[in-house]
GROMACS .gro file of C-alpha atoms in nm:
model
  170
    1MET     CA    1   1.613   2.123  -3.768
    2SER     CA    2   1.982   2.122  -3.707
    3CYS     CA    3   2.155   2.088  -3.373
    4ASP     CA    4   2.441   2.295  -3.240
    5THR     CA    5   2.697   2.155  -2.995
    6ASN     CA    6   2.500   2.263  -2.685
    7GLN     CA    7   2.184   2.093  -2.809
    8LEU     CA    8   2.373   1.771  -2.878
    9LEU     CA    9   2.496   1.768  -2.519
   10LEU     CA   10   2.138   1.805  -2.393
   11LEU     CA   11   1.981   1.532  -2.608
   12ARG     CA   12   2.113   1.205  -2.748
   13ASN     CA   13   1.965   0.904  -2.917
   14LEU     CA   14   2.132   0.614  -2.735
   15SER     CA   15   2.035   0.383  -3.023
   16GLY     CA   16   2.236   0.585  -3.275
   17GLY     CA   17   1.946   0.752  -3.458
   18LYS     CA   18   1.884   1.119  -3.511
   19ALA     CA   19   1.782   1.365  -3.240
   20ASN     CA   20   1.702   1.734  -3.207
   21SER     CA   21   1.611   1.978  -2.932
   22GLY     CA   22   1.237   1.982  -3.008
   23ASN     CA   23   0.989   2.245  -2.893
   24ASN     CA   24   1.102   2.436  -2.584
   25GLU     CA   25   0.743   2.485  -2.459
   26THR     CA   26   0.675   2.111  -2.479
   27ASN     CA   27   1.003   2.034  -2.301
   28GLN     CA   28   0.917   2.275  -2.019
   29ASP     CA   29   0.565   2.130  -1.988
   30ILE     CA   30   0.698   1.775  -1.956
   31LEU     CA   31   0.964   1.883  -1.704
   32GLN     CA   32   0.695   2.062  -1.502
   33LEU     CA   33   0.473   1.751  -1.497
   34ILE     CA   34   0.762   1.525  -1.394
   35THR     CA   35   0.894   1.752  -1.120
   36THR     CA   36   0.545   1.822  -0.986
   37TYR     CA   37   0.489   1.449  -0.947
   38ILE     CA   38   0.818   1.396  -0.763
   39LEU     CA   39   0.879   1.719  -0.571
   40LYS     CA   40   0.552   1.905  -0.525
   41GLY     CA   41   0.310   1.633  -0.424
   42TYR     CA   42   0.196   1.554  -0.072
   43ALA     CA   43   0.513   1.348  -0.018
   44ILE     CA   44   0.848   1.449  -0.167
   45ARG     CA   45   1.007   1.143  -0.318
   46LYS     CA   46   1.360   1.033  -0.391
   47ILE     CA   47   1.421   0.802  -0.682
   48GLU     CA   48   1.473   0.428  -0.634
   49ALA     CA   49   1.443   0.129  -0.866
   50PHE     CA   50   1.068   0.093  -0.807
   51ASN     CA   51   0.962   0.457  -0.861
   52ASP     CA   52   1.195   0.588  -1.131
   53ARG     CA   53   0.932   0.564  -1.408
   54ILE     CA   54   0.658   0.819  -1.468
   55TYR     CA   55   0.391   0.767  -1.734
   56LEU     CA   56   0.251   1.089  -1.877
   57SER     CA   57  -0.081   1.010  -2.043
   58ARG     CA   58  -0.087   1.350  -2.210
   59TYR     CA   59   0.218   1.248  -2.413
   60ARG     CA   60   0.149   0.871  -2.406
   61ARG     CA   61   0.504   0.800  -2.301
   62ASN     CA   62   0.709   0.659  -2.012
   63TYR     CA   63   0.986   0.871  -1.863
   64TRP     CA   64   1.261   0.732  -1.641
   65LEU     CA   65   1.447   0.965  -1.408
   66GLY     CA   66   1.819   0.898  -1.427
   67THR     CA   67   2.018   0.624  -1.589
   68LYS     CA   68   2.055   0.380  -1.297
   69TYR     CA   69   1.743   0.168  -1.329
   70TYR     CA   70   1.555   0.223  -1.657
   71TYR     CA   71   1.699  -0.083  -1.836
   72MET     CA   72   1.576  -0.309  -1.551
   73ASP     CA   73   1.209  -0.224  -1.621
   74ASN     CA   74   1.103  -0.551  -1.787
   75PHE     CA   75   0.748  -0.440  -1.866
   76ASN     CA   76   0.787  -0.087  -1.999
   77TYR     CA   77   1.144  -0.053  -2.131
   78LEU     CA   78   1.152  -0.204  -2.480
   79PRO     CA   79   1.496  -0.274  -2.631
   80THR     CA   80   1.339  -0.268  -2.980
   81ARG     CA   81   1.266   0.106  -2.949
   82ASP     CA   82   1.503   0.399  -2.982
   83THR     CA   83   1.614   0.516  -2.638
   84CYS     CA   84   1.653   0.891  -2.590
   85LEU     CA   85   1.850   1.072  -2.320
   86TYR     CA   86   1.767   1.430  -2.222
   87HIS     CA   87   2.039   1.590  -2.007
   88MET     CA   88   1.890   1.843  -1.765
   89ASP     CA   89   2.064   2.168  -1.678
   90SER     CA   90   2.124   2.265  -1.314
   91ASN     CA   91   1.791   2.451  -1.284
   92GLU     CA   92   1.588   2.166  -1.432
   93ARG     CA   93   1.739   1.900  -1.205
   94GLU     CA   94   1.719   2.101  -0.883
   95ASN     CA   95   1.627   1.874  -0.588
   96LEU     CA   96   1.595   1.562  -0.806
   97GLU     CA   97   1.796   1.293  -0.627
   98TYR     CA   98   1.833   0.921  -0.588
   99ILE     CA   99   1.770   0.770  -0.246
  100ASP     CA  100   2.148   0.779  -0.182
  101GLU     CA  101   2.133   1.159  -0.241
  102SER     CA  102   2.335   1.148  -0.565
  103PRO     CA  103   2.192   1.392  -0.822
  104ILE     CA  104   1.985   1.289  -1.124
  105TYR     CA  105   2.119   1.439  -1.446
  106ASP     CA  106   1.914   1.272  -1.719
  107ILE     CA  107   1.564   1.176  -1.826
  108ILE     CA  108   1.526   0.864  -2.042
  109TYR     CA  109   1.234   0.799  -2.278
  110GLN     CA  110   1.172   0.594  -2.592
  111CYS     CA  111   1.046   0.651  -2.946
  112GLN     CA  112   0.918   0.406  -3.206
  113ARG     CA  113   1.212   0.300  -3.421
  114TYR     CA  114   1.188   0.396  -3.792
  115ALA     CA  115   0.867   0.596  -3.732
  116GLN     CA  116   0.980   0.857  -3.477
  117TYR     CA  117   1.299   1.019  -3.352
  118CYS     CA  118   1.413   1.190  -3.030
  119CYS     CA  119   1.282   1.545  -3.026
  120GLY     CA  120   1.342   1.729  -2.698
  121LEU     CA  121   1.144   1.539  -2.433
  122THR     CA  122   0.901   1.386  -2.681
  123CYS     CA  123   0.915   1.215  -3.020
  124CYS     CA  124   0.874   1.370  -3.364
  125LEU     CA  125   0.738   1.186  -3.664
  126ASP     CA  126   1.011   1.066  -3.899
  127LYS     CA  127   0.920   1.107  -4.263
  128PHE     CA  128   0.978   0.774  -4.441
  129GLY     CA  129   1.127   0.938  -4.749
  130LYS     CA  130   1.421   1.087  -4.557
  131ASP     CA  131   1.560   0.766  -4.409
  132LEU     CA  132   1.678   0.522  -4.676
  133HIS     CA  133   1.657   0.214  -4.452
  134SER     CA  134   1.305   0.281  -4.327
  135SER     CA  135   1.176   0.392  -4.668
  136PHE     CA  136   1.307   0.068  -4.819
  137LEU     CA  137   1.128  -0.139  -4.554
  138TYR     CA  138   0.810   0.064  -4.599
  139ARG     CA  139   0.810   0.022  -4.979
  140GLU     CA  140   0.887  -0.349  -4.944
  141ALA     CA  141   0.595  -0.411  -4.708
  142LEU     CA  142   0.349  -0.227  -4.934
  143ASN     CA  143   0.478  -0.367  -5.262
  144PRO     CA  144   0.190  -0.545  -5.442
  145TRP     CA  145   0.440  -0.791  -5.592
  146ASN     CA  146   0.572  -0.893  -5.251
  147THR     CA  147   0.603  -1.271  -5.264
  148SER     CA  148   0.737  -1.342  -4.916
  149PRO     CA  149   0.587  -1.661  -4.765
  150THR     CA  150   0.444  -1.475  -4.465
  151PHE     CA  151   0.266  -1.222  -4.681
  152GLN     CA  152   0.134  -1.490  -4.919
  153SER     CA  153   0.001  -1.710  -4.636
  154GLN     CA  154  -0.185  -1.415  -4.485
  155LEU     CA  155  -0.333  -1.331  -4.823
  156HIS     CA  156  -0.444  -1.693  -4.873
  157PHE     CA  157  -0.602  -1.707  -4.525
  158PHE     CA  158  -0.805  -1.388  -4.579
  159SER     CA  159  -0.914  -1.502  -4.926
  160CYS     CA  160  -1.046  -1.827  -4.777
  161LEU     CA  161  -1.215  -1.641  -4.494
  162ILE     CA  162  -1.396  -1.409  -4.737
  163PHE     CA  163  -1.506  -1.707  -4.947
  164VAL     CA  164  -1.648  -1.891  -4.642
  165VAL     CA  165  -1.834  -1.584  -4.515
  166HIS     CA  166  -1.975  -1.519  -4.863
  167TYR     CA  167  -2.080  -1.886  -4.902
  168LEU     CA  168  -2.259  -1.891  -4.564
  169TYR     CA  169  -2.469  -1.585  -4.644
  170ILE     CA  170  -2.581  -1.700  -4.991
   0.00000   0.00000   0.00000
C-alpha cells in the first residue's frame, strides 16, 4: 500500500520505519472502543498522566491518548518497539481533552520492531523478505552454520540435557 500526503499526516512511525493508513473499518472500531471508554461510560473522564493508557484486549495493544505522558509509562511503553502516532481529525477527537482542557490530537501505540509496522491504528505483519536489515538478521539467526558463542553454548546445553534425560530412562 502506498500513502498519499493526507495519509502521511494522519499516521507516522516515530521510530523512522514504514507506516500506512491501514483498514478504515479497523481504525473506526478502535476509535469507537477508545472513545466509548473515555466519553460514554458512567463517568466522563479527562486525560491525566495516570489514565492516558487504554489496553484493548481485542487488539492486544496499549493505546495512549495524546503525546504528553506516554513516554513516562515505565511498565507498558517499551523504547525497543516502533512507536506509531495516529493524528485524529476534528470529528474523531471531539470532546477528548486533557485535564487542563487542551485538546488531544493524537493516539500513540507500538508495534514489534522488524516484525510489524504501523498500519492505521493497529500493526500489520512485515514480510521479512522486503526489509533488508530484518531479513539479514532473520537469516543469520536461522543459519545452521551460525558459530556465535551464544548460539553454540545453547546448543551444547541442550545436547547435554538430552543425553542426561536419555541416560536416566535407560
